[in-house]
Each structure stands twice: as structure tokens, then as C-alpha cells.
PDB file of C-alpha atoms in Angstrom:
ATOM      1  CA  UNK A   1       0.567  -4.311 -25.225  1.00  0.00           C
ATOM      2  CA  UNK A   2       0.632  -2.029 -28.291  1.00  0.00           C
ATOM      3  CA  UNK A   3      -0.843   0.731 -26.257  1.00  0.00           C
ATOM      4  CA  UNK A   4       1.765   0.922 -23.450  1.00  0.00           C
ATOM      5  CA  UNK A   5       4.014   3.915 -23.603  1.00  0.00           C
ATOM      6  CA  UNK A   6       7.778   2.923 -23.829  1.00  0.00           C
ATOM      7  CA  UNK A   7      10.390   4.047 -21.313  1.00  0.00           C
ATOM      8  CA  UNK A   8      12.681   6.725 -22.670  1.00  0.00           C
ATOM      9  CA  UNK A   9      16.461   6.789 -22.025  1.00  0.00           C
ATOM     10  CA  UNK A  10      19.779   7.642 -23.642  1.00  0.00           C
ATOM     11  CA  UNK A  11      19.709   4.159 -25.275  1.00  0.00           C
ATOM     12  CA  UNK A  12      16.374   4.832 -26.848  1.00  0.00           C
ATOM     13  CA  UNK A  13      12.743   3.835 -26.209  1.00  0.00           C
ATOM     14  CA  UNK A  14      12.485   0.458 -24.418  1.00  0.00           C
ATOM     15  CA  UNK A  15      10.103  -1.709 -22.330  1.00  0.00           C
ATOM     16  CA  UNK A  16      10.583  -3.868 -19.303  1.00  0.00           C
ATOM     17  CA  UNK A  17       8.671  -6.238 -17.084  1.00  0.00           C
ATOM     18  CA  UNK A  18       7.438  -3.348 -14.800  1.00  0.00           C
ATOM     19  CA  UNK A  19       6.408  -1.313 -17.806  1.00  0.00           C
ATOM     20  CA  UNK A  20       4.459  -4.177 -19.299  1.00  0.00           C
ATOM     21  CA  UNK A  21       2.205  -4.287 -16.201  1.00  0.00           C
ATOM     22  CA  UNK A  22       0.506  -1.045 -17.325  1.00  0.00           C
ATOM     23  CA  UNK A  23      -3.158  -1.523 -16.683  1.00  0.00           C
ATOM     24  CA  UNK A  24      -6.169  -0.451 -14.600  1.00  0.00           C
ATOM     25  CA  UNK A  25      -6.982  -1.567 -11.086  1.00  0.00           C
ATOM     26  CA  UNK A  26      -9.376  -0.857  -8.178  1.00  0.00           C
ATOM     27  CA  UNK A  27     -10.260  -2.202  -4.771  1.00  0.00           C
ATOM     28  CA  UNK A  28     -13.876  -3.443  -4.196  1.00  0.00           C
ATOM     29  CA  UNK A  29     -14.944  -3.206  -0.492  1.00  0.00           C
ATOM     30  CA  UNK A  30     -18.135  -3.571   1.495  1.00  0.00           C
ATOM     31  CA  UNK A  31     -18.392   0.354   1.729  1.00  0.00           C
ATOM     32  CA  UNK A  32     -17.534   1.199  -1.864  1.00  0.00           C
ATOM     33  CA  UNK A  33     -14.958   0.853  -4.566  1.00  0.00           C
ATOM     34  CA  UNK A  34     -11.579   2.583  -3.937  1.00  0.00           C
ATOM     35  CA  UNK A  35      -9.479   3.869  -6.787  1.00  0.00           C
ATOM     36  CA  UNK A  36     -12.460   4.452  -9.005  1.00  0.00           C
ATOM     37  CA  UNK A  37     -12.784   7.904 -10.569  1.00  0.00           C
ATOM     38  CA  UNK A  38     -15.999   9.789 -10.847  1.00  0.00           C
ATOM     39  CA  UNK A  39     -17.007  10.813 -14.400  1.00  0.00           C
ATOM     40  CA  UNK A  40     -15.597  14.285 -13.730  1.00  0.00           C
ATOM     41  CA  UNK A  41     -12.341  12.761 -12.558  1.00  0.00           C
ATOM     42  CA  UNK A  42     -12.046  10.467 -15.562  1.00  0.00           C
ATOM     43  CA  UNK A  43     -12.632  13.383 -17.915  1.00  0.00           C
ATOM     44  CA  UNK A  44     -10.115  15.568 -16.115  1.00  0.00           C
ATOM     45  CA  UNK A  45      -7.396  12.836 -16.494  1.00  0.00           C
ATOM     46  CA  UNK A  46      -8.401  11.956 -20.055  1.00  0.00           C
ATOM     47  CA  UNK A  47      -8.942   8.399 -19.138  1.00  0.00           C
ATOM     48  CA  UNK A  48     -10.928   5.780 -21.146  1.00  0.00           C
ATOM     49  CA  UNK A  49     -11.649   3.855 -17.909  1.00  0.00           C
ATOM     50  CA  UNK A  50     -12.884   5.108 -14.584  1.00  0.00           C
ATOM     51  CA  UNK A  51     -10.247   3.090 -12.635  1.00  0.00           C
ATOM     52  CA  UNK A  52      -6.718   3.865 -11.598  1.00  0.00           C
ATOM     53  CA  UNK A  53      -4.616   3.664 -14.691  1.00  0.00           C
ATOM     54  CA  UNK A  54      -1.037   2.912 -13.878  1.00  0.00           C
ATOM     55  CA  UNK A  55       1.526   0.087 -13.600  1.00  0.00           C
ATOM     56  CA  UNK A  56      -0.330  -2.552 -11.582  1.00  0.00           C
ATOM     57  CA  UNK A  57       3.020  -3.813 -10.457  1.00  0.00           C
ATOM     58  CA  UNK A  58       3.224  -0.866  -8.131  1.00  0.00           C
ATOM     59  CA  UNK A  59       0.084  -1.965  -6.122  1.00  0.00           C
ATOM     60  CA  UNK A  60       1.306  -5.539  -6.357  1.00  0.00           C
ATOM     61  CA  UNK A  61       4.638  -4.619  -4.795  1.00  0.00           C
ATOM     62  CA  UNK A  62       3.033  -2.403  -2.128  1.00  0.00           C
ATOM     63  CA  UNK A  63       0.581  -5.052  -1.095  1.00  0.00           C
ATOM     64  CA  UNK A  64       3.272  -7.680  -0.922  1.00  0.00           C
ATOM     65  CA  UNK A  65       5.538  -5.442   1.263  1.00  0.00           C
ATOM     66  CA  UNK A  66       2.757  -4.901   3.853  1.00  0.00           C
ATOM     67  CA  UNK A  67       1.062  -8.265   3.896  1.00  0.00           C
ATOM     68  CA  UNK A  68       3.052 -10.016   6.661  1.00  0.00           C
ATOM     69  CA  UNK A  69       2.681  -6.880   9.004  1.00  0.00           C
ATOM     70  CA  UNK A  70      -0.984  -6.507   8.243  1.00  0.00           C
ATOM     71  CA  UNK A  71      -1.651 -10.171   9.218  1.00  0.00           C
ATOM     72  CA  UNK A  72       0.210  -9.722  12.534  1.00  0.00           C
ATOM     73  CA  UNK A  73      -2.124  -8.875  15.315  1.00  0.00           C
ATOM     74  CA  UNK A  74      -1.565  -5.445  16.873  1.00  0.00           C
ATOM     75  CA  UNK A  75      -2.157  -5.198  20.782  1.00  0.00           C
ATOM     76  CA  UNK A  76      -5.542  -3.681  21.273  1.00  0.00           C
ATOM     77  CA  UNK A  77      -4.263  -1.054  23.723  1.00  0.00           C
ATOM     78  CA  UNK A  78      -1.582   0.211  21.387  1.00  0.00           C
ATOM     79  CA  UNK A  79      -4.069   0.201  18.332  1.00  0.00           C
ATOM     80  CA  UNK A  80      -6.764   2.077  20.378  1.00  0.00           C
ATOM     81  CA  UNK A  81      -4.346   4.704  21.583  1.00  0.00           C
ATOM     82  CA  UNK A  82      -2.724   5.504  18.189  1.00  0.00           C
ATOM     83  CA  UNK A  83      -6.168   5.579  16.620  1.00  0.00           C
ATOM     84  CA  UNK A  84      -7.279   8.255  19.096  1.00  0.00           C
ATOM     85  CA  UNK A  85      -7.285  11.659  17.366  1.00  0.00           C
ATOM     86  CA  UNK A  86      -6.881  13.652  20.638  1.00  0.00           C
ATOM     87  CA  UNK A  87      -3.708  11.720  21.518  1.00  0.00           C
ATOM     88  CA  UNK A  88      -2.246  12.121  18.123  1.00  0.00           C
ATOM     89  CA  UNK A  89      -3.067  15.812  18.129  1.00  0.00           C
ATOM     90  CA  UNK A  90      -1.323  16.266  21.539  1.00  0.00           C
ATOM     91  CA  UNK A  91       1.812  14.481  20.230  1.00  0.00           C
ATOM     92  CA  UNK A  92       1.852  16.573  17.024  1.00  0.00           C
ATOM     93  CA  UNK A  93       1.481  19.728  18.864  1.00  0.00           C
ATOM     94  CA  UNK A  94       4.305  18.950  21.237  1.00  0.00           C
ATOM     95  CA  UNK A  95       6.489  17.913  18.263  1.00  0.00           C
ATOM     96  CA  UNK A  96       5.891  21.118  16.537  1.00  0.00           C
ATOM     97  CA  UNK A  97       6.852  23.123  19.665  1.00  0.00           C
ATOM     98  CA  UNK A  98      10.294  21.536  19.795  1.00  0.00           C
ATOM     99  CA  UNK A  99      11.703  22.112  16.296  1.00  0.00           C
ATOM    100  CA  UNK A 100      15.302  21.706  17.469  1.00  0.00           C
ATOM    101  CA  UNK A 101      14.959  18.431  19.157  1.00  0.00           C
ATOM    102  CA  UNK A 102      16.066  15.901  16.571  1.00  0.00           C
ATOM    103  CA  UNK A 103      16.029  13.082  19.090  1.00  0.00           C
ATOM    104  CA  UNK A 104      12.339  13.685  19.803  1.00  0.00           C
ATOM    105  CA  UNK A 105      11.532  13.580  16.153  1.00  0.00           C
ATOM    106  CA  UNK A 106      13.522  10.262  15.848  1.00  0.00           C
ATOM    107  CA  UNK A 107      11.518   8.758  18.733  1.00  0.00           C
ATOM    108  CA  UNK A 108       8.215   9.663  17.071  1.00  0.00           C
ATOM    109  CA  UNK A 109       9.365   7.887  13.923  1.00  0.00           C
ATOM    110  CA  UNK A 110      10.313   4.772  15.960  1.00  0.00           C
ATOM    111  CA  UNK A 111       7.014   4.662  17.894  1.00  0.00           C
ATOM    112  CA  UNK A 112       4.955   5.017  14.758  1.00  0.00           C
ATOM    113  CA  UNK A 113       7.033   2.838  12.416  1.00  0.00           C
ATOM    114  CA  UNK A 114       4.686  -0.157  12.903  1.00  0.00           C
ATOM    115  CA  UNK A 115       1.942   1.940  11.468  1.00  0.00           C
ATOM    116  CA  UNK A 116       3.839   2.861   8.373  1.00  0.00           C
ATOM    117  CA  UNK A 117       4.600  -0.761   7.865  1.00  0.00           C
ATOM    118  CA  UNK A 118       0.845  -1.353   7.655  1.00  0.00           C
ATOM    119  CA  UNK A 119       0.015   1.424   5.126  1.00  0.00           C
ATOM    120  CA  UNK A 120       0.030   1.892   1.382  1.00  0.00           C
ATOM    121  CA  UNK A 121       0.695   5.273  -0.113  1.00  0.00           C
ATOM    122  CA  UNK A 122      -0.839   5.970  -3.538  1.00  0.00           C
ATOM    123  CA  UNK A 123       1.223   9.144  -4.084  1.00  0.00           C
ATOM    124  CA  UNK A 124       2.199   7.906  -7.612  1.00  0.00           C
ATOM    125  CA  UNK A 125      -1.377   8.591  -8.588  1.00  0.00           C
ATOM    126  CA  UNK A 126      -2.670  12.189  -8.847  1.00  0.00           C
ATOM    127  CA  UNK A 127      -4.558  12.842  -5.611  1.00  0.00           C
ATOM    128  CA  UNK A 128      -4.100   9.137  -4.658  1.00  0.00           C
ATOM    129  CA  UNK A 129      -5.642   7.745  -1.508  1.00  0.00           C
ATOM    130  CA  UNK A 130      -3.592   6.548   1.446  1.00  0.00           C
ATOM    131  CA  UNK A 131      -4.619   2.925   2.835  1.00  0.00           C
ATOM    132  CA  UNK A 132      -4.105   1.934   6.462  1.00  0.00           C
ATOM    133  CA  UNK A 133      -4.498  -1.588   7.902  1.00  0.00           C
ATOM    134  CA  UNK A 134      -4.521  -2.825  11.473  1.00  0.00           C
ATOM    135  CA  UNK A 135      -5.370  -6.311  12.593  1.00  0.00           C
ATOM    136  CA  UNK A 136      -6.950  -6.653  16.154  1.00  0.00           C
ATOM    137  CA  UNK A 137      -7.451 -10.351  17.103  1.00  0.00           C
ATOM    138  CA  UNK A 138      -8.983 -11.969  13.992  1.00  0.00           C
ATOM    139  CA  UNK A 139     -10.256  -8.814  12.314  1.00  0.00           C
ATOM    140  CA  UNK A 140      -8.285  -6.523   9.881  1.00  0.00           C
ATOM    141  CA  UNK A 141      -9.529  -2.857  10.186  1.00  0.00           C
ATOM    142  CA  UNK A 142      -9.105  -1.066   6.814  1.00  0.00           C
ATOM    143  CA  UNK A 143      -9.411   2.575   6.133  1.00  0.00           C
ATOM    144  CA  UNK A 144      -8.442   4.951   3.446  1.00  0.00           C
ATOM    145  CA  UNK A 145      -8.568   8.704   2.825  1.00  0.00           C
ATOM    146  CA  UNK A 146      -7.500  11.043   0.108  1.00  0.00           C
ATOM    147  CA  UNK A 147      -5.603  14.142   1.048  1.00  0.00           C
ATOM    148  CA  UNK A 148      -6.245  17.490  -0.723  1.00  0.00           C
ATOM    149  CA  UNK A 149      -9.314  19.451  -1.873  1.00  0.00           C
ATOM    150  CA  UNK A 150     -12.173  18.495  -4.045  1.00  0.00           C
ATOM    151  CA  UNK A 151     -11.488  14.747  -3.605  1.00  0.00           C
ATOM    152  CA  UNK A 152     -15.137  13.919  -4.019  1.00  0.00           C
ATOM    153  CA  UNK A 153     -14.977  15.273  -7.524  1.00  0.00           C
ATOM    154  CA  UNK A 154     -12.016  13.040  -8.370  1.00  0.00           C
ATOM    155  CA  UNK A 155     -12.879   9.704  -6.684  1.00  0.00           C
ATOM    156  CA  UNK A 156     -16.182   7.872  -6.330  1.00  0.00           C
ATOM    157  CA  UNK A 157     -15.213   6.894  -2.803  1.00  0.00           C
ATOM    158  CA  UNK A 158     -12.361   9.199  -1.579  1.00  0.00           C
ATOM    159  CA  UNK A 159     -12.490   7.712   1.933  1.00  0.00           C
ATOM    160  CA  UNK A 160     -13.776   4.614   3.544  1.00  0.00           C
ATOM    161  CA  UNK A 161     -13.595   2.353   6.612  1.00  0.00           C
ATOM    162  CA  UNK A 162     -14.534  -1.317   7.092  1.00  0.00           C
ATOM    163  CA  UNK A 163     -13.560  -4.605   8.837  1.00  0.00           C
ATOM    164  CA  UNK A 164     -12.820  -7.928   7.354  1.00  0.00           C
ATOM    165  CA  UNK A 165     -11.811 -11.149   8.887  1.00  0.00           C
ATOM    166  CA  UNK A 166      -7.944 -11.822   8.743  1.00  0.00           C
ATOM    167  CA  UNK A 167      -8.580 -15.056   6.878  1.00  0.00           C
ATOM    168  CA  UNK A 168     -10.665 -13.411   4.187  1.00  0.00           C
ATOM    169  CA  UNK A 169      -8.209 -10.515   3.870  1.00  0.00           C
ATOM    170  CA  UNK A 170      -5.359 -13.057   3.353  1.00  0.00           C
ATOM    171  CA  UNK A 171      -7.482 -14.951   0.740  1.00  0.00           C
ATOM    172  CA  UNK A 172      -8.292 -11.733  -1.134  1.00  0.00           C
ATOM    173  CA  UNK A 173      -4.692 -10.536  -1.144  1.00  0.00           C
ATOM    174  CA  UNK A 174      -3.290 -13.895  -2.336  1.00  0.00           C
ATOM    175  CA  UNK A 175      -5.956 -14.098  -5.037  1.00  0.00           C
ATOM    176  CA  UNK A 176      -4.867 -10.756  -6.386  1.00  0.00           C
ATOM    177  CA  UNK A 177      -1.150 -11.514  -6.081  1.00  0.00           C
ATOM    178  CA  UNK A 178      -1.353 -14.811  -7.950  1.00  0.00           C
ATOM    179  CA  UNK A 179      -3.960 -13.563 -10.337  1.00  0.00           C
ATOM    180  CA  UNK A 180      -1.670 -10.727 -11.316  1.00  0.00           C
ATOM    181  CA  UNK A 181       1.351 -13.055 -11.680  1.00  0.00           C
ATOM    182  CA  UNK A 182      -0.712 -15.482 -13.788  1.00  0.00           C
ATOM    183  CA  UNK A 183      -1.785 -12.610 -16.124  1.00  0.00           C
ATOM    184  CA  UNK A 184       1.776 -11.488 -16.467  1.00  0.00           C
ATOM    185  CA  UNK A 185       2.949 -15.031 -17.091  1.00  0.00           C
ATOM    186  CA  UNK A 186       0.572 -15.202 -20.115  1.00  0.00           C
ATOM    187  CA  UNK A 187       2.008 -11.924 -21.364  1.00  0.00           C
ATOM    188  CA  UNK A 188       5.533 -13.078 -20.961  1.00  0.00           C
ATOM    189  CA  UNK A 189       4.812 -16.488 -22.507  1.00  0.00           C
ATOM    190  CA  UNK A 190       3.218 -14.715 -25.543  1.00  0.00           C
ATOM    191  CA  UNK A 191       6.335 -12.490 -26.051  1.00  0.00           C
ATOM    192  CA  UNK A 192       8.704 -15.417 -25.571  1.00  0.00           C
ATOM    193  CA  UNK A 193       6.769 -17.540 -28.111  1.00  0.00           C
ATOM    194  CA  UNK A 194       6.187 -14.928 -30.764  1.00  0.00           C
ATOM    195  CA  UNK A 195       8.968 -12.467 -30.156  1.00  0.00           C
ATOM    196  CA  UNK A 196       8.722  -8.700 -29.470  1.00  0.00           C
ATOM    197  CA  UNK A 197       6.638  -7.292 -32.261  1.00  0.00           C
ATOM    198  CA  UNK A 198       6.877  -3.503 -31.678  1.00  0.00           C
ATOM    199  CA  UNK A 199       9.400  -1.632 -33.824  1.00  0.00           C
ATOM    200  CA  UNK A 200       9.045   1.631 -31.863  1.00  0.00           C
ATOM    201  CA  UNK A 201      10.862   0.319 -28.683  1.00  0.00           C
ATOM    202  CA  UNK A 202      13.348  -2.382 -27.643  1.00  0.00           C
ATOM    203  CA  UNK A 203      12.684  -5.288 -25.154  1.00  0.00           C
ATOM    204  CA  UNK A 204      15.318  -7.605 -23.615  1.00  0.00           C
ATOM    205  CA  UNK A 205      13.246 -10.768 -23.818  1.00  0.00           C
ATOM    206  CA  UNK A 206      15.651 -13.121 -21.839  1.00  0.00           C
ATOM    207  CA  UNK A 207      15.687 -10.421 -19.097  1.00  0.00           C
ATOM    208  CA  UNK A 208      11.938 -10.306 -19.117  1.00  0.00           C
ATOM    209  CA  UNK A 209      11.708 -14.055 -18.657  1.00  0.00           C
ATOM    210  CA  UNK A 210      14.173 -13.912 -15.778  1.00  0.00           C
ATOM    211  CA  UNK A 211      12.260 -11.048 -14.137  1.00  0.00           C
ATOM    212  CA  UNK A 212       9.017 -12.925 -14.209  1.00  0.00           C
ATOM    213  CA  UNK A 213      10.641 -16.009 -12.522  1.00  0.00           C
ATOM    214  CA  UNK A 214      12.189 -13.775  -9.861  1.00  0.00           C
ATOM    215  CA  UNK A 215       8.846 -12.101  -9.187  1.00  0.00           C
ATOM    216  CA  UNK A 216       7.042 -15.362  -8.741  1.00  0.00           C
ATOM    217  CA  UNK A 217       9.764 -16.753  -6.353  1.00  0.00           C
ATOM    218  CA  UNK A 218       9.773 -13.535  -4.363  1.00  0.00           C
ATOM    219  CA  UNK A 219       5.943 -13.510  -4.074  1.00  0.00           C
ATOM    220  CA  UNK A 220       6.063 -17.070  -2.726  1.00  0.00           C
ATOM    221  CA  UNK A 221       8.728 -16.198  -0.218  1.00  0.00           C
ATOM    222  CA  UNK A 222       6.927 -13.156   1.034  1.00  0.00           C
ATOM    223  CA  UNK A 223       3.653 -14.991   1.439  1.00  0.00           C
ATOM    224  CA  UNK A 224       5.507 -17.465   3.824  1.00  0.00           C
ATOM    225  CA  UNK A 225       7.071 -14.526   5.779  1.00  0.00           C
ATOM    226  CA  UNK A 226       5.697 -13.648   9.268  1.00  0.00           C
ATOM    227  CA  UNK A 227       6.169 -10.342  11.044  1.00  0.00           C
ATOM    228  CA  UNK A 228       7.345 -10.084  14.694  1.00  0.00           C
ATOM    229  CA  UNK A 229       7.100  -6.521  15.960  1.00  0.00           C
ATOM    230  CA  UNK A 230       8.647  -5.726  19.339  1.00  0.00           C
ATOM    231  CA  UNK A 231       5.540  -4.539  21.043  1.00  0.00           C
ATOM    232  CA  UNK A 232       7.122  -4.116  24.440  1.00  0.00           C
ATOM    233  CA  UNK A 233       9.600  -1.652  22.982  1.00  0.00           C
ATOM    234  CA  UNK A 234       6.743   0.114  21.157  1.00  0.00           C
ATOM    235  CA  UNK A 235       4.985   0.544  24.449  1.00  0.00           C
ATOM    236  CA  UNK A 236       8.158   2.071  25.961  1.00  0.00           C
ATOM    237  CA  UNK A 237       8.526   4.563  23.205  1.00  0.00           C
ATOM    238  CA  UNK A 238       4.802   5.515  23.453  1.00  0.00           C
ATOM    239  CA  UNK A 239       5.086   6.024  27.178  1.00  0.00           C
ATOM    240  CA  UNK A 240       8.244   8.221  26.707  1.00  0.00           C
ATOM    241  CA  UNK A 241       6.543  10.347  23.993  1.00  0.00           C
ATOM    242  CA  UNK A 242       3.424  10.770  26.178  1.00  0.00           C
ATOM    243  CA  UNK A 243       5.345  11.764  29.265  1.00  0.00           C
ATOM    244  CA  UNK A 244       7.339  14.260  27.208  1.00  0.00           C
ATOM    245  CA  UNK A 245       4.044  15.745  25.908  1.00  0.00           C
ATOM    246  CA  UNK A 246       2.685  15.566  29.419  1.00  0.00           C
ATOM    247  CA  UNK A 247      -0.012  13.049  28.585  1.00  0.00           C
ATOM    248  CA  UNK A 248      -0.702  10.924  31.681  1.00  0.00           C
ATOM    249  CA  UNK A 249      -0.988   7.149  31.545  1.00  0.00           C
ATOM    250  CA  UNK A 250      -1.361   6.856  27.704  1.00  0.00           C
ATOM    251  CA  UNK A 251      -1.801   3.164  27.595  1.00  0.00           C
ATOM    252  CA  UNK A 252      -4.716   3.335  30.024  1.00  0.00           C
ATOM    253  CA  UNK A 253      -6.837   4.666  27.165  1.00  0.00           C
ATOM    254  CA  UNK A 254      -9.896   2.417  26.874  1.00  0.00           C
ATOM    255  CA  UNK A 255     -10.842   3.341  23.371  1.00  0.00           C
ATOM    256  CA  UNK A 256     -11.429   0.900  20.430  1.00  0.00           C
ATOM    257  CA  UNK A 257     -10.384   0.995  16.806  1.00  0.00           C
ATOM    258  CA  UNK A 258     -13.452   1.942  14.829  1.00  0.00           C
TER     259      UNK A 258
END
């Protein structure tokens, strides 16, 4: 905890629950480790560890926010269509050709909102990867990619794609969430027991204890939450977009999510 940079404000340097989650994290998968820097990337960022170095609470929050949606099965026809690059390119081309049609842009957002609800953006990291999740039947399809140039110089695995059973995905997510909360509980208990020892910044210890309790309760509530997307409405929006873009019978597409 002595190495964590304090927040700066008009009231002076301080720390908080979120700030005290500063650490390193990564995601181990069957096709490689995401959020692990190459040696070049580590040196460029002046890191002592090859892994993402940030407040772990950010990934903790992001994962909690998408988990119920990720565990909800997506109809295979909708998943296959929106995974089809030719269809997406046709929609994007039509969108760009109608810059003044605000309703059309809104419809695109509505039709694709379910995809955003199943993604994690690592924009808080320099050249951070973007993660996408899609459950089909009992399997969760996971992929990530890193926008920008020279990503292979920065990340050991800048992109990847794999499939995991929904049960195993849930187990892994819960293991991380509760493991993180237990680690923070030890940190909070240590501060509550021994006091805040750093003279270079302030910490509201009672507020820290309250925040930890609130985070534990929220995590428990979120893990019991289920997602119920209005798939018939999504189908209507997709058909309207495809008709406008002159794509015939979009949901007759017979592709699969790879």
C-alpha cells in the first residue's frame, strides 16, 4: 500500500477504496494470456511487471456489470448475423451514406445495444484490448482485439478467440469477484486494525469500511441478477436496418459464431 499513488484534490492528497485496489491483473485463456505486455511493452511503459497495472476495481466493476448479460443465451440467428462481417460492413456503409438521418443512427444503437451489454472496453489502459462475450446455448464465445498499430509489440496476445462452457465461465468470474473482495477485505481490516500509517495522504477509514461492505453486498446482488433481453424487438430492429440498407432476409443467414 505504500507504493500506491494518492489522489490529488483541492483538499490535498488522499486515498480511497478504489485507489487502494491498485494492482496488476491479467486474463488466462486457452489461447493465450490477455493483458500481458511483451518485454518491449513493459519497458515502454516503465513497468516492473508484465501485466496490466491499474486499479483492479475497474475490471472488477466491468465484469460484474456484464456478467448477467453474458450468461443470458443469445438466439443463434441473431448472434450469427451480427457476427457476419459482410452484413456489418453493409450496415456501416449505409449509415455513413446518411449522415443527416439521426433516427437511423438511433436505430443502429438500439439494435446493437445487446452487444455493448456483453463487452468490456479497456480504454483506461494505453492501447487496451476490447473484450466481447456471446453465449450460444451452453457455450460462451469470447474474443478480444486491440485497436491501433503495433499492438503485437505492446501485448503478448493482442487478440484471441475461444469458447468456454457457460458453467465454467460463471465459476471463473465468481472466483475472481470473490477473490478480489477477499483480498480487499484483508487490506481494509489491516487499516481498520492498525490505522492509516501514511503521512503523505489522508484516508477516511470509516468511509473505507462502509465502501467495502457496500461492494460486497452489491456483488452478491449482481450475481443473483438475471438478464432478459427483448429478442423479438431486436429482430424487428435488425430487419428494419437491413431493409433500409437493402439487405434481403437478414435473419435467413445460416452462419455460425466462430
